[in-house]
JSON list of C-alpha atoms in Angstrom, two decimals:
[
{"chain": "H", "resi": 1, "resn": "MET", "atom": "CA", "xyz": [0.06, -0.02, 0.02]},
{"chain": "H", "resi": 2, "resn": "TYR", "atom": "CA", "xyz": [1.20, 3.43, -0.92]},
{"chain": "H", "resi": 3, "resn": "GLY", "atom": "CA", "xyz": [0.06, 6.85, 0.53]},
{"chain": "H", "resi": 4, "resn": "ALA", "atom": "CA", "xyz": [0.71, 10.55, 0.51]},
{"chain": "H", "resi": 5, "resn": "ILE", "atom": "CA", "xyz": [-0.41, 13.45, 2.59]},
{"chain": "H", "resi": 6, "resn": "LEU", "atom": "CA", "xyz": [-0.73, 16.98, 1.33]},
{"chain": "H", "resi": 7, "resn": "ARG", "atom": "CA", "xyz": [-0.64, 19.61, 4.10]},
{"chain": "H", "resi": 8, "resn": "LYS", "atom": "CA", "xyz": [2.06, 22.11, 3.11]},
{"chain": "H", "resi": 9, "resn": "GLY", "atom": "CA", "xyz": [2.64, 24.56, 0.20]},
{"chain": "H", "resi": 10, "resn": "GLU", "atom": "CA", "xyz": [-0.81, 24.99, -1.22]},
{"chain": "H", "resi": 11, "resn": "GLU", "atom": "CA", "xyz": [-3.37, 27.83, -0.71]},
{"chain": "H", "resi": 12, "resn": "TYR", "atom": "CA", "xyz": [-6.04, 25.03, -0.40]},
{"chain": "H", "resi": 13, "resn": "TYR", "atom": "CA", "xyz": [-5.88, 21.34, 0.21]},
{"chain": "H", "resi": 14, "resn": "THR", "atom": "CA", "xyz": [-9.12, 19.87, -0.31]},
{"chain": "H", "resi": 15, "resn": "TYR", "atom": "CA", "xyz": [-10.42, 20.99, -3.74]},
{"chain": "H", "resi": 16, "resn": "LEU", "atom": "CA", "xyz": [-10.70, 18.00, -5.83]},
{"chain": "H", "resi": 17, "resn": "HIS", "atom": "CA", "xyz": [-9.73, 19.43, -8.97]},
{"chain": "H", "resi": 18, "resn": "ASN", "atom": "CA", "xyz": [-6.48, 19.69, -7.74]},
{"chain": "H", "resi": 19, "resn": "ILE", "atom": "CA", "xyz": [-6.22, 16.53, -6.39]},
{"chain": "H", "resi": 20, "resn": "PHE", "atom": "CA", "xyz": [-7.34, 14.94, -9.56]},
{"chain": "H", "resi": 21, "resn": "PHE", "atom": "CA", "xyz": [-4.85, 16.80, -11.49]},
{"chain": "H", "resi": 22, "resn": "GLY", "atom": "CA", "xyz": [-2.15, 15.37, -9.25]},
{"chain": "H", "resi": 23, "resn": "ILE", "atom": "CA", "xyz": [-3.36, 11.83, -9.78]},
{"chain": "H", "resi": 24, "resn": "ASN", "atom": "CA", "xyz": [-3.33, 12.38, -13.55]},
{"chain": "H", "resi": 25, "resn": "MET", "atom": "CA", "xyz": [-7.15, 12.42, -13.99]},
{"chain": "H", "resi": 26, "resn": "VAL", "atom": "CA", "xyz": [-7.23, 8.45, -13.17]},
{"chain": "H", "resi": 27, "resn": "GLN", "atom": "CA", "xyz": [-10.36, 8.98, -11.27]},
{"chain": "H", "resi": 28, "resn": "LYS", "atom": "CA", "xyz": [-12.16, 8.58, -14.47]},
{"chain": "H", "resi": 29, "resn": "ASN", "atom": "CA", "xyz": [-10.94, 4.92, -14.47]},
{"chain": "H", "resi": 30, "resn": "TYR", "atom": "CA", "xyz": [-12.92, 4.19, -11.18]},
{"chain": "H", "resi": 31, "resn": "ASN", "atom": "CA", "xyz": [-16.43, 4.14, -9.67]},
{"chain": "H", "resi": 32, "resn": "TRP", "atom": "CA", "xyz": [-16.53, 6.30, -6.45]},
{"chain": "H", "resi": 33, "resn": "LEU", "atom": "CA", "xyz": [-18.31, 5.54, -3.20]},
{"chain": "H", "resi": 34, "resn": "ILE", "atom": "CA", "xyz": [-18.31, 9.03, -1.39]},
{"chain": "H", "resi": 35, "resn": "THR", "atom": "CA", "xyz": [-18.80, 8.95, 2.35]},
{"chain": "H", "resi": 36, "resn": "ASP", "atom": "CA", "xyz": [-18.62, 11.18, 5.48]},
{"chain": "H", "resi": 37, "resn": "ILE", "atom": "CA", "xyz": [-19.36, 14.17, 3.30]},
{"chain": "H", "resi": 38, "resn": "GLU", "atom": "CA", "xyz": [-19.11, 17.64, 4.53]},
{"chain": "H", "resi": 39, "resn": "VAL", "atom": "CA", "xyz": [-18.91, 20.06, 1.68]},
{"chain": "H", "resi": 40, "resn": "HIS", "atom": "CA", "xyz": [-20.08, 23.77, 0.66]},
{"chain": "H", "resi": 41, "resn": "PRO", "atom": "CA", "xyz": [-21.05, 23.90, -2.96]},
{"chain": "H", "resi": 42, "resn": "LYS", "atom": "CA", "xyz": [-22.51, 27.14, -4.24]},
{"chain": "H", "resi": 43, "resn": "THR", "atom": "CA", "xyz": [-25.44, 25.62, -6.07]},
{"chain": "H", "resi": 44, "resn": "LYS", "atom": "CA", "xyz": [-28.60, 23.99, -4.51]},
{"chain": "H", "resi": 45, "resn": "GLU", "atom": "CA", "xyz": [-28.34, 21.07, -6.92]},
{"chain": "H", "resi": 46, "resn": "TYR", "atom": "CA", "xyz": [-24.87, 20.14, -5.59]},
{"chain": "H", "resi": 47, "resn": "ASN", "atom": "CA", "xyz": [-25.83, 20.83, -1.88]},
{"chain": "H", "resi": 48, "resn": "ASN", "atom": "CA", "xyz": [-28.90, 18.59, -2.32]},
{"chain": "H", "resi": 49, "resn": "LEU", "atom": "CA", "xyz": [-26.87, 15.82, -4.15]},
{"chain": "H", "resi": 50, "resn": "PHE", "atom": "CA", "xyz": [-24.04, 15.61, -1.54]},
{"chain": "H", "resi": 51, "resn": "SER", "atom": "CA", "xyz": [-26.30, 15.65, 1.53]},
{"chain": "H", "resi": 52, "resn": "LYS", "atom": "CA", "xyz": [-26.78, 12.00, 1.34]},
{"chain": "H", "resi": 53, "resn": "ARG", "atom": "CA", "xyz": [-25.35, 9.43, 3.56]},
{"chain": "H", "resi": 54, "resn": "TYR", "atom": "CA", "xyz": [-23.26, 8.15, 0.80]},
{"chain": "H", "resi": 55, "resn": "MET", "atom": "CA", "xyz": [-23.10, 8.62, -2.98]},
{"chain": "H", "resi": 56, "resn": "TRP", "atom": "CA", "xyz": [-22.02, 6.43, -6.07]},
{"chain": "H", "resi": 57, "resn": "LEU", "atom": "CA", "xyz": [-20.77, 8.23, -9.02]},
{"chain": "H", "resi": 58, "resn": "SER", "atom": "CA", "xyz": [-18.88, 7.20, -12.15]},
{"chain": "H", "resi": 59, "resn": "GLY", "atom": "CA", "xyz": [-15.49, 8.72, -12.45]},
{"chain": "H", "resi": 60, "resn": "GLU", "atom": "CA", "xyz": [-16.71, 10.57, -15.34]},
{"chain": "H", "resi": 61, "resn": "GLY", "atom": "CA", "xyz": [-19.69, 11.68, -13.42]},
{"chain": "H", "resi": 62, "resn": "LEU", "atom": "CA", "xyz": [-17.57, 12.98, -10.37]},
{"chain": "H", "resi": 63, "resn": "THR", "atom": "CA", "xyz": [-15.37, 14.72, -12.92]},
{"chain": "H", "resi": 64, "resn": "ASN", "atom": "CA", "xyz": [-18.14, 16.57, -14.54]},
{"chain": "H", "resi": 65, "resn": "ILE", "atom": "CA", "xyz": [-19.36, 17.85, -11.33]},
{"chain": "H", "resi": 66, "resn": "ILE", "atom": "CA", "xyz": [-15.92, 19.13, -10.15]},
{"chain": "H", "resi": 67, "resn": "GLU", "atom": "CA", "xyz": [-15.35, 20.79, -13.56]},
{"chain": "H", "resi": 68, "resn": "LYS", "atom": "CA", "xyz": [-18.72, 22.54, -13.33]},
{"chain": "H", "resi": 69, "resn": "GLU", "atom": "CA", "xyz": [-18.01, 23.78, -9.49]},
{"chain": "H", "resi": 70, "resn": "ASN", "atom": "CA", "xyz": [-14.73, 23.11, -7.81]},
{"chain": "H", "resi": 71, "resn": "PHE", "atom": "CA", "xyz": [-15.95, 23.47, -4.33]},
{"chain": "H", "resi": 72, "resn": "GLN", "atom": "CA", "xyz": [-14.05, 22.88, -1.21]},
{"chain": "H", "resi": 73, "resn": "TRP", "atom": "CA", "xyz": [-14.40, 19.72, 0.75]},
{"chain": "H", "resi": 74, "resn": "ILE", "atom": "CA", "xyz": [-14.25, 19.89, 4.58]},
{"chain": "H", "resi": 75, "resn": "TRP", "atom": "CA", "xyz": [-14.44, 16.09, 5.18]},
{"chain": "H", "resi": 76, "resn": "GLY", "atom": "CA", "xyz": [-15.04, 13.35, 2.84]},
{"chain": "H", "resi": 77, "resn": "VAL", "atom": "CA", "xyz": [-13.90, 9.85, 1.76]},
{"chain": "H", "resi": 78, "resn": "LEU", "atom": "CA", "xyz": [-13.70, 9.14, -1.74]},
{"chain": "H", "resi": 79, "resn": "SER", "atom": "CA", "xyz": [-13.33, 5.38, -2.44]},
{"chain": "H", "resi": 80, "resn": "GLY", "atom": "CA", "xyz": [-12.52, 4.38, -5.95]},
{"chain": "H", "resi": 81, "resn": "PHE", "atom": "CA", "xyz": [-13.63, 0.95, -7.11]},
{"chain": "H", "resi": 82, "resn": "ASP", "atom": "CA", "xyz": [-12.80, -0.74, -10.33]},
{"chain": "H", "resi": 83, "resn": "LYS", "atom": "CA", "xyz": [-15.69, -0.43, -12.76]},
{"chain": "H", "resi": 84, "resn": "ASN", "atom": "CA", "xyz": [-16.46, -4.18, -12.79]},
{"chain": "H", "resi": 85, "resn": "ILE", "atom": "CA", "xyz": [-17.40, -3.79, -9.09]},
{"chain": "H", "resi": 86, "resn": "ASP", "atom": "CA", "xyz": [-21.15, -3.35, -8.31]},
{"chain": "H", "resi": 87, "resn": "ILE", "atom": "CA", "xyz": [-22.60, -1.01, -5.69]},
{"chain": "H", "resi": 88, "resn": "LYS", "atom": "CA", "xyz": [-24.52, -3.95, -4.32]},
{"chain": "H", "resi": 89, "resn": "GLU", "atom": "CA", "xyz": [-21.44, -5.64, -3.40]},
{"chain": "H", "resi": 90, "resn": "VAL", "atom": "CA", "xyz": [-19.71, -2.50, -2.18]},
{"chain": "H", "resi": 91, "resn": "LEU", "atom": "CA", "xyz": [-22.49, -1.97, 0.43]},
{"chain": "H", "resi": 92, "resn": "ASN", "atom": "CA", "xyz": [-22.11, -5.36, 2.02]},
{"chain": "H", "resi": 93, "resn": "TYR", "atom": "CA", "xyz": [-19.29, -3.73, 4.04]},
{"chain": "H", "resi": 94, "resn": "SER", "atom": "CA", "xyz": [-19.20, -0.67, 6.44]},
{"chain": "H", "resi": 95, "resn": "LEU", "atom": "CA", "xyz": [-19.21, 2.76, 4.87]},
{"chain": "H", "resi": 96, "resn": "PRO", "atom": "CA", "xyz": [-15.60, 4.33, 5.08]},
{"chain": "H", "resi": 97, "resn": "TYR", "atom": "CA", "xyz": [-15.18, 7.45, 7.40]},
{"chain": "H", "resi": 98, "resn": "ALA", "atom": "CA", "xyz": [-12.53, 10.06, 8.06]},
{"chain": "H", "resi": 99, "resn": "ASP", "atom": "CA", "xyz": [-12.44, 11.43, 11.44]},
{"chain": "H", "resi": 100, "resn": "GLY", "atom": "CA", "xyz": [-11.50, 8.77, 13.78]},
{"chain": "H", "resi": 101, "resn": "TYR", "atom": "CA", "xyz": [-10.23, 5.98, 11.41]},
{"chain": "H", "resi": 102, "resn": "LYS", "atom": "CA", "xyz": [-6.78, 5.09, 12.81]},
{"chain": "H", "resi": 103, "resn": "GLY", "atom": "CA", "xyz": [-5.62, 3.10, 9.64]},
{"chain": "H", "resi": 104, "resn": "PHE", "atom": "CA", "xyz": [-4.65, 6.56, 7.93]},
{"chain": "H", "resi": 105, "resn": "TRP", "atom": "CA", "xyz": [-2.06, 7.17, 10.85]},
{"chain": "H", "resi": 106, "resn": "GLN", "atom": "CA", "xyz": [-0.72, 3.79, 11.31]},
{"chain": "H", "resi": 107, "resn": "ASN", "atom": "CA", "xyz": [1.80, 1.54, 9.47]},
{"chain": "H", "resi": 108, "resn": "PRO", "atom": "CA", "xyz": [1.54, -0.34, 7.25]},
{"chain": "H", "resi": 109, "resn": "LEU", "atom": "CA", "xyz": [-1.13, 1.87, 5.65]},
{"chain": "H", "resi": 110, "resn": "SER", "atom": "CA", "xyz": [-4.60, 0.38, 4.87]},
{"chain": "H", "resi": 111, "resn": "LEU", "atom": "CA", "xyz": [-7.50, 1.14, 2.82]},
{"chain": "H", "resi": 112, "resn": "GLN", "atom": "CA", "xyz": [-10.99, 1.05, 4.65]},
{"chain": "H", "resi": 113, "resn": "HIS", "atom": "CA", "xyz": [-12.94, -0.80, 2.19]},
{"chain": "H", "resi": 114, "resn": "PRO", "atom": "CA", "xyz": [-11.54, -4.34, 1.41]},
{"chain": "H", "resi": 115, "resn": "LEU", "atom": "CA", "xyz": [-12.59, -3.97, -2.47]},
{"chain": "H", "resi": 116, "resn": "VAL", "atom": "CA", "xyz": [-11.18, -0.48, -3.00]},
{"chain": "H", "resi": 117, "resn": "ALA", "atom": "CA", "xyz": [-8.35, 0.35, -5.19]},
{"chain": "H", "resi": 118, "resn": "ILE", "atom": "CA", "xyz": [-7.70, 4.00, -4.27]},
{"chain": "H", "resi": 119, "resn": "GLU", "atom": "CA", "xyz": [-8.99, 6.18, -1.38]},
{"chain": "H", "resi": 120, "resn": "THR", "atom": "CA", "xyz": [-8.88, 9.94, -1.28]},
{"chain": "H", "resi": 121, "resn": "VAL", "atom": "CA", "xyz": [-9.47, 11.85, 2.04]},
{"chain": "H", "resi": 122, "resn": "ALA", "atom": "CA", "xyz": [-10.35, 15.38, 2.62]},
{"chain": "H", "resi": 123, "resn": "TRP", "atom": "CA", "xyz": [-9.37, 16.03, 6.33]},
{"chain": "H", "resi": 124, "resn": "ASP", "atom": "CA", "xyz": [-11.19, 18.94, 8.04]},
{"chain": "H", "resi": 125, "resn": "SER", "atom": "CA", "xyz": [-10.36, 21.01, 4.98]},
{"chain": "H", "resi": 126, "resn": "SER", "atom": "CA", "xyz": [-6.74, 21.21, 6.19]},
{"chain": "H", "resi": 127, "resn": "LEU", "atom": "CA", "xyz": [-4.97, 18.31, 4.54]},
{"chain": "H", "resi": 128, "resn": "SER", "atom": "CA", "xyz": [-5.68, 15.66, 1.89]},
{"chain": "H", "resi": 129, "resn": "LEU", "atom": "CA", "xyz": [-4.63, 11.90, 1.73]},
{"chain": "H", "resi": 130, "resn": "VAL", "atom": "CA", "xyz": [-4.27, 9.63, -1.05]},
{"chain": "H", "resi": 131, "resn": "ILE", "atom": "CA", "xyz": [-3.77, 6.14, -0.63]},
{"chain": "H", "resi": 132, "resn": "SER", "atom": "CA", "xyz": [-3.68, 3.37, -3.26]},
{"chain": "H", "resi": 133, "resn": "LYS", "atom": "CA", "xyz": [-2.56, -0.10, -4.10]},
{"chain": "H", "resi": 134, "resn": "ASP", "atom": "CA", "xyz": [-1.07, 1.43, -7.32]},
{"chain": "H", "resi": 135, "resn": "LYS", "atom": "CA", "xyz": [2.38, 3.07, -6.56]},
{"chain": "H", "resi": 136, "resn": "LYS", "atom": "CA", "xyz": [2.46, 4.93, -9.82]},
{"chain": "H", "resi": 137, "resn": "ILE", "atom": "CA", "xyz": [-0.60, 7.13, -8.60]},
{"chain": "H", "resi": 138, "resn": "ILE", "atom": "CA", "xyz": [1.17, 8.02, -5.49]},
{"chain": "H", "resi": 139, "resn": "ASP", "atom": "CA", "xyz": [4.26, 8.66, -7.37]},
{"chain": "H", "resi": 140, "resn": "ASP", "atom": "CA", "xyz": [2.39, 11.04, -9.80]},
{"chain": "H", "resi": 141, "resn": "PHE", "atom": "CA", "xyz": [0.70, 12.90, -6.88]},
{"chain": "H", "resi": 142, "resn": "ARG", "atom": "CA", "xyz": [3.99, 13.52, -5.12]},
{"chain": "H", "resi": 143, "resn": "SER", "atom": "CA", "xyz": [5.55, 14.94, -8.23]},
{"chain": "H", "resi": 144, "resn": "ALA", "atom": "CA", "xyz": [2.54, 17.19, -8.90]},
{"chain": "H", "resi": 145, "resn": "PHE", "atom": "CA", "xyz": [2.75, 18.29, -5.07]},
{"chain": "H", "resi": 146, "resn": "PRO", "atom": "CA", "xyz": [6.51, 18.64, -4.43]},
{"chain": "H", "resi": 147, "resn": "LEU", "atom": "CA", "xyz": [5.78, 19.47, -0.67]},
{"chain": "H", "resi": 148, "resn": "SER", "atom": "CA", "xyz": [3.41, 16.33, 0.00]},
{"chain": "H", "resi": 149, "resn": "GLU", "atom": "CA", "xyz": [4.98, 13.58, 1.97]},
{"chain": "H", "resi": 150, "resn": "ASP", "atom": "CA", "xyz": [5.08, 9.84, 2.04]},
{"chain": "H", "resi": 151, "resn": "LEU", "atom": "CA", "xyz": [2.36, 9.02, 4.44]},
{"chain": "H", "resi": 152, "resn": "GLU", "atom": "CA", "xyz": [4.15, 6.02, 5.86]},
{"chain": "H", "resi": 153, "resn": "VAL", "atom": "CA", "xyz": [7.17, 8.48, 6.74]},
{"chain": "H", "resi": 154, "resn": "TYR", "atom": "CA", "xyz": [4.86, 11.01, 8.08]},
{"chain": "H", "resi": 155, "resn": "ASN", "atom": "CA", "xyz": [3.42, 8.36, 10.33]},
{"chain": "H", "resi": 156, "resn": "GLU", "atom": "CA", "xyz": [6.93, 7.36, 11.65]},
{"chain": "H", "resi": 157, "resn": "LYS", "atom": "CA", "xyz": [7.45, 11.06, 13.07]}
]
């Protein structure tokens, strides 16, 4: 498992457009379970959409929303699943959450959902985490955000 934490060097840390840019837009390759959501979009449509307990969106659908309105995420866990995994299968497990999940802050790193490939977390609008089974995603993110840190190294401090 590989991870990165972004908490330095940016004006904002939890705008998804920036995060997606950092992972070379691979979010389009996944379906997304979005949980533990606290966001403040300007439009009523998105306020209503993101007020649910959880959401299931294609990577393209999520990207389209963020391209229309790139709003700040206060809290949120975005769990990316291979497109062949169905929401019914995903919901057989507990919903991921941000605040209180110890697996972000312990080594070895862990993803909350056993079927997930990548997890992006907006943490109290003050930092973002990206954890993935794919090292290239984390390497790309770290290259895009040079002041980001290896999450395992950060956890050892």
